[in-house]
PDB file of C-alpha atoms in Angstrom:
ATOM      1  CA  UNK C   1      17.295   7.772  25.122  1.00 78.00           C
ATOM      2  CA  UNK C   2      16.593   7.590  21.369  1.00 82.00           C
ATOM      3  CA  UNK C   3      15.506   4.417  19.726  1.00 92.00           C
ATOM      4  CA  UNK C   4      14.709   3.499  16.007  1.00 95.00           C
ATOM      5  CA  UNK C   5      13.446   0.004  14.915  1.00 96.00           C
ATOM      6  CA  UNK C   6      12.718  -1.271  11.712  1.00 97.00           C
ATOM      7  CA  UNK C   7      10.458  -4.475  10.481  1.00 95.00           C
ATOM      8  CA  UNK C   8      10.925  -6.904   9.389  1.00 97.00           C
ATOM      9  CA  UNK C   9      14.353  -7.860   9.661  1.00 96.00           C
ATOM     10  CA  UNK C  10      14.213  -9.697   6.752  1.00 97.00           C
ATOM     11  CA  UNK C  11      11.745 -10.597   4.013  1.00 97.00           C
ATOM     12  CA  UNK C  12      11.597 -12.539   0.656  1.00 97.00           C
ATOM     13  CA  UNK C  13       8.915 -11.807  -1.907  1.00 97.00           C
ATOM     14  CA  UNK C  14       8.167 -12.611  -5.331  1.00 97.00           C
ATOM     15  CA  UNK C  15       8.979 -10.621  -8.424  1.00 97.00           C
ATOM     16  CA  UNK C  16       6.041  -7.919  -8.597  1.00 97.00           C
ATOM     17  CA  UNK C  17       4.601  -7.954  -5.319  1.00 97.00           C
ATOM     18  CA  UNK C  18       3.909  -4.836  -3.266  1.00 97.00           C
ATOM     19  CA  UNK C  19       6.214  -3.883  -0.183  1.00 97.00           C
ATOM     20  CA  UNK C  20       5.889  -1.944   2.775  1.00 97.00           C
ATOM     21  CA  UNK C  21       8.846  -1.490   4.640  1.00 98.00           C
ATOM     22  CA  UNK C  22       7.896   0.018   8.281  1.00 98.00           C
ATOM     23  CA  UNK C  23      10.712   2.707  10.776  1.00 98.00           C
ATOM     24  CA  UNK C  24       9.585   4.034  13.953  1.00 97.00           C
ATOM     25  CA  UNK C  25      11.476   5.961  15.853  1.00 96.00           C
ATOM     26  CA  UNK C  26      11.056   6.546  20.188  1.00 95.00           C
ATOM     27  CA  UNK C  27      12.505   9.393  22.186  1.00 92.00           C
ATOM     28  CA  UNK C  28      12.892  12.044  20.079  1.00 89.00           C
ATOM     29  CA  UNK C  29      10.555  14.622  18.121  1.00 88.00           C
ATOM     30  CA  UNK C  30      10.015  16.337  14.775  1.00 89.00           C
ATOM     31  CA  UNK C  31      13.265  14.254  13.768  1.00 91.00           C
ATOM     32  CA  UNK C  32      14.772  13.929   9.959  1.00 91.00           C
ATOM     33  CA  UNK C  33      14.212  10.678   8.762  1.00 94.00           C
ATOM     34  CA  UNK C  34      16.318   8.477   5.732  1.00 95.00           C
ATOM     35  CA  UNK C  35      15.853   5.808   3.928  1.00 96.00           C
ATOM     36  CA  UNK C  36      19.260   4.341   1.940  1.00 95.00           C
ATOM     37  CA  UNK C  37      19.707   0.943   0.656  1.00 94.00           C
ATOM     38  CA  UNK C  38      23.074  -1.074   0.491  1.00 92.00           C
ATOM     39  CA  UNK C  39      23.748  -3.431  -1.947  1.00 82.00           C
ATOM     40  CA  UNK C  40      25.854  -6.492  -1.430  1.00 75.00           C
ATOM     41  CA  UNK C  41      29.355  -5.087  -0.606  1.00 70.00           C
ATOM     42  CA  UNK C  42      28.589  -1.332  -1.918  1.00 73.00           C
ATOM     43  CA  UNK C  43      27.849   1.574   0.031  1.00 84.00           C
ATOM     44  CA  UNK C  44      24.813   3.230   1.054  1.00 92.00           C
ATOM     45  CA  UNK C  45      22.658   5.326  -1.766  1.00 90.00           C
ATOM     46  CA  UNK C  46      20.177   7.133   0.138  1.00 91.00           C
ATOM     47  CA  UNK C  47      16.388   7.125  -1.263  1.00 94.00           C
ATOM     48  CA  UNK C  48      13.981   9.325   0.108  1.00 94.00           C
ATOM     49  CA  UNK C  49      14.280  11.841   3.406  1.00 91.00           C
ATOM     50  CA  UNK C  50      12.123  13.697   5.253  1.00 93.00           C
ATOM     51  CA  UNK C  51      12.110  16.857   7.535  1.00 90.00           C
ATOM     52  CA  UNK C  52       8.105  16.427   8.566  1.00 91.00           C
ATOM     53  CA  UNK C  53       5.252  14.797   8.277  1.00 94.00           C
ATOM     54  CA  UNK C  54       3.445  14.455   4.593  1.00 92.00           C
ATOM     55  CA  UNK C  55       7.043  15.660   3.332  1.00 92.00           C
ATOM     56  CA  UNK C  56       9.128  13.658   1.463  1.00 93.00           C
ATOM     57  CA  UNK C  57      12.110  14.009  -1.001  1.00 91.00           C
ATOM     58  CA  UNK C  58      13.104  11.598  -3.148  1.00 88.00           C
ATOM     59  CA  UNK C  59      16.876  10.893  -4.242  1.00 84.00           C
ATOM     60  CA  UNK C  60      17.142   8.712  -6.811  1.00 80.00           C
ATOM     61  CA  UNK C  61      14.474   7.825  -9.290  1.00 70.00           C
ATOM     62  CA  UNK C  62      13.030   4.450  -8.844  1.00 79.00           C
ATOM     63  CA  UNK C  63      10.442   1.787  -8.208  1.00 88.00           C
ATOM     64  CA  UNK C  64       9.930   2.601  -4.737  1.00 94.00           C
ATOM     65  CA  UNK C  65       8.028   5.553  -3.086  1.00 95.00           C
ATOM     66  CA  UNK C  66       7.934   7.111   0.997  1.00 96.00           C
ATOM     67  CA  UNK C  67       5.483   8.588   3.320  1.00 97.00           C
ATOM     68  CA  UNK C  68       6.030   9.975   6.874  1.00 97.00           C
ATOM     69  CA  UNK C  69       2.034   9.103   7.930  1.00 95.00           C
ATOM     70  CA  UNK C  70       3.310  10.527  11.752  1.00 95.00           C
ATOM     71  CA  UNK C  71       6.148  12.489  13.064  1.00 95.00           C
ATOM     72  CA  UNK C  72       8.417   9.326  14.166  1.00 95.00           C
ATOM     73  CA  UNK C  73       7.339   6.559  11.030  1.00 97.00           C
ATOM     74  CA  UNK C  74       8.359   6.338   7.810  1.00 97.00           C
ATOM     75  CA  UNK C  75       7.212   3.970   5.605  1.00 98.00           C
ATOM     76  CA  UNK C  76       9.100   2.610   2.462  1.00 97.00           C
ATOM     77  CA  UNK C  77       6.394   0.875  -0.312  1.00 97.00           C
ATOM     78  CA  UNK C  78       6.299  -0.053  -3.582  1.00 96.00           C
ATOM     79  CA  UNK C  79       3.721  -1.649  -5.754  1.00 95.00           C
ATOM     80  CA  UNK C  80       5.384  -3.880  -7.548  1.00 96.00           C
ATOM     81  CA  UNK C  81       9.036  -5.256  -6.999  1.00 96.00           C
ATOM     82  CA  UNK C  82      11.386  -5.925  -9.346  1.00 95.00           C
ATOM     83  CA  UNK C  83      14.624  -8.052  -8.740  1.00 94.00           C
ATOM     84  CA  UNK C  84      17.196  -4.875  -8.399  1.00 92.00           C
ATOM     85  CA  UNK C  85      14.664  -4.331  -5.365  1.00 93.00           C
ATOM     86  CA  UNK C  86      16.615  -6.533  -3.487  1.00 93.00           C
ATOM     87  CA  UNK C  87      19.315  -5.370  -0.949  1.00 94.00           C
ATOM     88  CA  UNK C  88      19.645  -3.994   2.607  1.00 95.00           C
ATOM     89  CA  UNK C  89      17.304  -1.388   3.467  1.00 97.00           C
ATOM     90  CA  UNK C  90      18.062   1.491   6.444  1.00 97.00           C
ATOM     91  CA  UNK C  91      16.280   3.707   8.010  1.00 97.00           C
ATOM     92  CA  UNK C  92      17.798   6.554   9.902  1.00 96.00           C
ATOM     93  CA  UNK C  93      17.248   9.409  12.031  1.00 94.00           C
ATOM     94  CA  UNK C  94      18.216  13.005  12.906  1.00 89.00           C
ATOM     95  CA  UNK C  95      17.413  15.137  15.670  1.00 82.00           C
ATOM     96  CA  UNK C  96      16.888  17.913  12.638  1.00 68.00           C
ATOM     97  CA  UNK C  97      18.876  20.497  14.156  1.00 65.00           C
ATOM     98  CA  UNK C  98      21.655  22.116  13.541  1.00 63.00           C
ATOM     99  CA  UNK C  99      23.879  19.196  14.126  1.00 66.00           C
ATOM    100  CA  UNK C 100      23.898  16.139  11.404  1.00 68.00           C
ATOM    101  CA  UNK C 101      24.993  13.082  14.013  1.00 85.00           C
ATOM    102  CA  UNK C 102      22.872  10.542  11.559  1.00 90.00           C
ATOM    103  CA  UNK C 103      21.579   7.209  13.786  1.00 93.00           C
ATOM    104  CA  UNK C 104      20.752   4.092  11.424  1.00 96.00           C
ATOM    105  CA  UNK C 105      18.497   1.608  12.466  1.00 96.00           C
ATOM    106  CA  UNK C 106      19.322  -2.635  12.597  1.00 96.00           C
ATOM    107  CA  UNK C 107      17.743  -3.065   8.437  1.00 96.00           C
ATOM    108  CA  UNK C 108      15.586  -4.898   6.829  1.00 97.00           C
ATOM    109  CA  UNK C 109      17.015  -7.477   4.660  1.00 96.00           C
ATOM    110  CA  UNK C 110      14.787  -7.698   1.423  1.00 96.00           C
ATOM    111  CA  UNK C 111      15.246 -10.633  -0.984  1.00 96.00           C
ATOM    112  CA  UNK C 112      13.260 -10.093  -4.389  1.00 96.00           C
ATOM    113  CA  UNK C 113      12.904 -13.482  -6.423  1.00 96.00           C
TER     114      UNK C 113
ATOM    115  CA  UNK Q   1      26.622  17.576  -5.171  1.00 81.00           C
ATOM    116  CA  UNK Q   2      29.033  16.537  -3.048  1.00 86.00           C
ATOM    117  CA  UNK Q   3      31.419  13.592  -3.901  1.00 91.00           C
ATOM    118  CA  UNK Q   4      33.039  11.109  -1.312  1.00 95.00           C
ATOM    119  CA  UNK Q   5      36.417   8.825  -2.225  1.00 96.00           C
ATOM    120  CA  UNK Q   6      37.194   6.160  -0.090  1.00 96.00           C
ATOM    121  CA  UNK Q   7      40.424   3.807   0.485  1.00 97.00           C
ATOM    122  CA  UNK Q   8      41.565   1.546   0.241  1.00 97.00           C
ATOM    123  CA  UNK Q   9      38.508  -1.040  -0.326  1.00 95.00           C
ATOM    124  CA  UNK Q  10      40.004  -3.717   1.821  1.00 97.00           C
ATOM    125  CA  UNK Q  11      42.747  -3.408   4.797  1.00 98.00           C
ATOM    126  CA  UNK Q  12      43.828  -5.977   6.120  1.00 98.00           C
ATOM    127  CA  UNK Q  13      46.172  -5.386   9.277  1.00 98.00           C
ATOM    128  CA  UNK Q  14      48.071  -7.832  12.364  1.00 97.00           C
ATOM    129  CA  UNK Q  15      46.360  -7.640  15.527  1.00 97.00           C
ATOM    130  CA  UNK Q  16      48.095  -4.938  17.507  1.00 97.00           C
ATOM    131  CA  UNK Q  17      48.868  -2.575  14.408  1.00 97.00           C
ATOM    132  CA  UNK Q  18      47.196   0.647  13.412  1.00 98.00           C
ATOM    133  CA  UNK Q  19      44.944   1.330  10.409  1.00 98.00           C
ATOM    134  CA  UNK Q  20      44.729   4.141   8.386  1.00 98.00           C
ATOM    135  CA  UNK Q  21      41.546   4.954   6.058  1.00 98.00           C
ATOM    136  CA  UNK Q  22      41.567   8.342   3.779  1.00 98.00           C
ATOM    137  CA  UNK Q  23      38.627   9.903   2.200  1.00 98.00           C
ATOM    138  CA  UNK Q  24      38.550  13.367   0.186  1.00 98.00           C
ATOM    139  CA  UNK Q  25      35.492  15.224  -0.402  1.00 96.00           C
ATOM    140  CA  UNK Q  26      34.648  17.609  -3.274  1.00 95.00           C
ATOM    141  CA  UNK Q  27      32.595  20.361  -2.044  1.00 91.00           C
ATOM    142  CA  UNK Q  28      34.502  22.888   0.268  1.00 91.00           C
ATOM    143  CA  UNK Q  29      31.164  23.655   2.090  1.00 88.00           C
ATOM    144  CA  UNK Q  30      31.008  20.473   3.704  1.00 89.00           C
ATOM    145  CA  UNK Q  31      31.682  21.252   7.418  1.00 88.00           C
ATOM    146  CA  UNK Q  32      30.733  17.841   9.455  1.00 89.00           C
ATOM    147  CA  UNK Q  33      32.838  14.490   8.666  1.00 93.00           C
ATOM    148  CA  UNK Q  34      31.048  11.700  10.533  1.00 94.00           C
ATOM    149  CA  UNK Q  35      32.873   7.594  10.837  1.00 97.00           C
ATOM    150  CA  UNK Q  36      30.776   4.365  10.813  1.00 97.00           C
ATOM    151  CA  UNK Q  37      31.391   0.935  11.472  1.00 97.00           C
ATOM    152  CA  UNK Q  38      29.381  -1.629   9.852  1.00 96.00           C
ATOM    153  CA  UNK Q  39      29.113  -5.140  11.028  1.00 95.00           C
ATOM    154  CA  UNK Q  40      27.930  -8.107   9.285  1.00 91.00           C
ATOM    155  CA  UNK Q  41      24.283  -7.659   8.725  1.00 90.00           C
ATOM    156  CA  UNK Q  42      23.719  -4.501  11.153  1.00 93.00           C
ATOM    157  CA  UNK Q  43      22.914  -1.146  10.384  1.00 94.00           C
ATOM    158  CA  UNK Q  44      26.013   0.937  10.947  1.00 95.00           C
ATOM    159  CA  UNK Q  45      26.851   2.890  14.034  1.00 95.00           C
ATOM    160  CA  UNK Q  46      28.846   5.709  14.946  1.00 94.00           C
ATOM    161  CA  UNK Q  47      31.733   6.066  15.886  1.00 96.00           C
ATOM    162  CA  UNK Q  48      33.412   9.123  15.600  1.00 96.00           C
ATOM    163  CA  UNK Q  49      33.192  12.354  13.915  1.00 93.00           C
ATOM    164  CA  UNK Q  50      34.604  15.586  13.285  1.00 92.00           C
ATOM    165  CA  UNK Q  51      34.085  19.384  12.688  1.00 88.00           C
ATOM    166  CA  UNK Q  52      35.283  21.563  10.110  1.00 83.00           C
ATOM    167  CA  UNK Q  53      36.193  24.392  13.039  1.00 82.00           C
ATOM    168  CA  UNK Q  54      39.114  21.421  14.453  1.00 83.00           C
ATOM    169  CA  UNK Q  55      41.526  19.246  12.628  1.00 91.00           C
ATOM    170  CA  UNK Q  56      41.903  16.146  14.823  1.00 94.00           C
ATOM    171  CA  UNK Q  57      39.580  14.681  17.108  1.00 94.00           C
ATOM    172  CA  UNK Q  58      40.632  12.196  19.178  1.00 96.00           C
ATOM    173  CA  UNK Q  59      38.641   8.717  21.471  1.00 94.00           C
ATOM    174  CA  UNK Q  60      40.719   6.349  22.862  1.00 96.00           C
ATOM    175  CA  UNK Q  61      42.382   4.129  20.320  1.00 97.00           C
ATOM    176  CA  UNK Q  62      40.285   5.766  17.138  1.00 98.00           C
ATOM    177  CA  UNK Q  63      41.339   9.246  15.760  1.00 98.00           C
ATOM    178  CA  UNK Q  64      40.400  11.584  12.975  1.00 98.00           C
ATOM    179  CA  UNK Q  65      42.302  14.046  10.721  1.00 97.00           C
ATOM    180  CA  UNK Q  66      40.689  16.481   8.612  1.00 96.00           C
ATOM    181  CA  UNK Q  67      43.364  18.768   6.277  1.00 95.00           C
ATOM    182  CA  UNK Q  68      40.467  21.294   4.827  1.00 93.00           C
ATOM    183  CA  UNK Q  69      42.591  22.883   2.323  1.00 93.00           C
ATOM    184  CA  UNK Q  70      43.468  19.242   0.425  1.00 94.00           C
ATOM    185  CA  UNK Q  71      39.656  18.013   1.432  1.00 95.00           C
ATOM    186  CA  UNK Q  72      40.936  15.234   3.042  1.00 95.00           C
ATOM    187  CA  UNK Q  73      40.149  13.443   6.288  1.00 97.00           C
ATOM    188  CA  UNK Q  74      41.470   9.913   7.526  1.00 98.00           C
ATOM    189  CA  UNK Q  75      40.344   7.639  10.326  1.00 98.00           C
ATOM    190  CA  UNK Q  76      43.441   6.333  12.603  1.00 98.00           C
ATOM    191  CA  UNK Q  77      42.922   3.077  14.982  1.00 98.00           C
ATOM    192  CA  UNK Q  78      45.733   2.121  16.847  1.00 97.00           C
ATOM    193  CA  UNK Q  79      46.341  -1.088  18.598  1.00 98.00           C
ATOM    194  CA  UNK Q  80      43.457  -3.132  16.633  1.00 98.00           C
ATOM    195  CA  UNK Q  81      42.045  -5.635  17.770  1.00 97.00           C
ATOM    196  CA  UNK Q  82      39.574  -8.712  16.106  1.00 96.00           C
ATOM    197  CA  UNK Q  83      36.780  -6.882  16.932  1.00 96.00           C
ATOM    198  CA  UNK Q  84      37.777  -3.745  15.045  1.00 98.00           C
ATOM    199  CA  UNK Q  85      37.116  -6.268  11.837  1.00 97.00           C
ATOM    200  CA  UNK Q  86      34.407  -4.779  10.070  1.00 97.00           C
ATOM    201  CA  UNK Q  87      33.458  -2.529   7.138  1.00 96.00           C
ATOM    202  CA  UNK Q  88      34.154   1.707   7.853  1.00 97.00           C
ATOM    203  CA  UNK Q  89      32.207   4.117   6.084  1.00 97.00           C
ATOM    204  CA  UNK Q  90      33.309   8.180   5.699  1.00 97.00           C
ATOM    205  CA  UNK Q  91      30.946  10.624   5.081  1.00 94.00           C
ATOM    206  CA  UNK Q  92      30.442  14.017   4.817  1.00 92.00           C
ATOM    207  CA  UNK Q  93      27.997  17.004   4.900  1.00 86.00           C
ATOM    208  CA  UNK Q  94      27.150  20.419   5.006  1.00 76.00           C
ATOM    209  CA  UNK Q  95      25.413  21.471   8.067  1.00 66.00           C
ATOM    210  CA  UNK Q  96      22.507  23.467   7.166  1.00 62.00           C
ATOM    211  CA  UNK Q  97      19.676  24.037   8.927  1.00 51.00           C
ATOM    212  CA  UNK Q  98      16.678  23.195   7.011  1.00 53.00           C
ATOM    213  CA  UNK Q  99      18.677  21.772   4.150  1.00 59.00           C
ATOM    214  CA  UNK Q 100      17.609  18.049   5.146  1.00 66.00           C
ATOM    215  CA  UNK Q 101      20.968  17.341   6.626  1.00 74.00           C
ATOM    216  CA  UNK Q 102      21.892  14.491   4.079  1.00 84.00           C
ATOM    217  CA  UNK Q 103      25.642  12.742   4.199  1.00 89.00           C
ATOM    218  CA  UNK Q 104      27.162  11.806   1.547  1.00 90.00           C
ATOM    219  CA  UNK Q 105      28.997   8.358   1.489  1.00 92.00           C
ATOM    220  CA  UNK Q 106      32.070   6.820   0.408  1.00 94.00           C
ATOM    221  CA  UNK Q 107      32.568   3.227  -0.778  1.00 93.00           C
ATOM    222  CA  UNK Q 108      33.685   1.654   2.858  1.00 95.00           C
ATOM    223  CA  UNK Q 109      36.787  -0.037   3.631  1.00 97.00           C
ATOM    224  CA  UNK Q 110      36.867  -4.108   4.956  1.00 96.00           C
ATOM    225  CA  UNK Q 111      39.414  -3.797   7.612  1.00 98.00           C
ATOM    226  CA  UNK Q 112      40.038  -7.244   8.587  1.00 98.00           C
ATOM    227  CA  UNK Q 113      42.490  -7.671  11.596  1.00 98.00           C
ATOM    228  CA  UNK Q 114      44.521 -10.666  11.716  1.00 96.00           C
ATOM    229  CA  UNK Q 115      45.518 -13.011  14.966  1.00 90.00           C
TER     230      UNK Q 115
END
């Protein structure tokens, strides 16, 4: 069976920091991967997805950038945080076919200060 | 792009009634309507979804209804229980091979069910 885990759970960094963000996925190949993030009590936006490895397409324009360095991990970074960085970050997977049954992994809670 | 209303925000409900949560989508191409359940500080998980080729799907006490002529689908849980208290998320998409198969959200609905 299909697994996806994320790490850390949760983190708190200081205002300008770098982040990396790490989802690995077991059981499955070639999937589609997501990254959204979910505000306190909103919904999800989603950031960045990708259908292979080395390629990534971005959502919304923002601090934070992806890569896909192997077929099941993708990687969420940015250089330097800013507050509005902070939220509840999800990866997710697809098997990439033609069917769009989306699995989220547990998060990463990220607390910018 | 395709645009996702959700409601109500909050439902609250006794134990042992149903709950109803609508959503309407924008883009007629949208074909696959997938449910989530989100609980405190989890990712959310799946829970049922539907086609564009059938108009009610149905797993024990959860149901969904999709009218695509209005662009409107609904989740239906009957006989709730405590542990149906969490936040429900509609989406939808258009299933297209090679087109990244991204969802697009609504809002999410607290259902809180009441002892």
């Amino acid at each position: 069976s299909q697994t996806i885990h994320q790490w850390p759970a949760t983190l708190v960094q200081p205002v300008g920091s770098p982040l990396s963000l790490e989802c690995t996925v077991e059981g499955t190949s070639n999937p589609n991967l997501y990254w959204y993030r979910q505000a306190a009590g909103r919904g999800l936006q989603l950031l960045f997805y990708s259908v292979g490895i080395g390629q990534i397409s971005s959502e919304v324009p923002q601090n934070l950038s992806a890569s896909r360095p192997q077929d099941r991990q993708f990687i969420l970074s940015s250089k330097k945080l800013l507050l509005s960085d902070s939220g509840f970050y999800l990866c997710a997977w697809t098997s990439g076919g033609l069917y769009n049954e989306q699995f989220f992994g547990p998060g990463t809670r990220l607390t910018v200060l | 792009g395709e645009n996702v209303e959700q409601h109500p925000s909050t439902l609250s409900v006794q134990e042992g009634d149903s709950a109803v949560i609508k959503c309407t989508y924008s883009d007629s191409a949208s074909n696959y309507f997938p449910w989530y359940k989100q609980e405190l500080g989890k990712g959310p998980q799946l829970i049922i979804d539907i086609r564009s080729n059938v108009g009610e799907k149905k797993d024990q006490r959860i149901a969904v209804t999709l009218n695509k002529t209005a662009k409107h689908f609904s989740l239906h849980i009957t006989e709730t229980q405590p542990e149906d208290s969490a936040v429900y998320f509609c989406a939808a998409s258009d299933e297209v091979t090679g087109g990244g198969n991204k969802l697009t959200f609504g809002t999410g609905t607290q259902l809180k069910v009441e002892l």
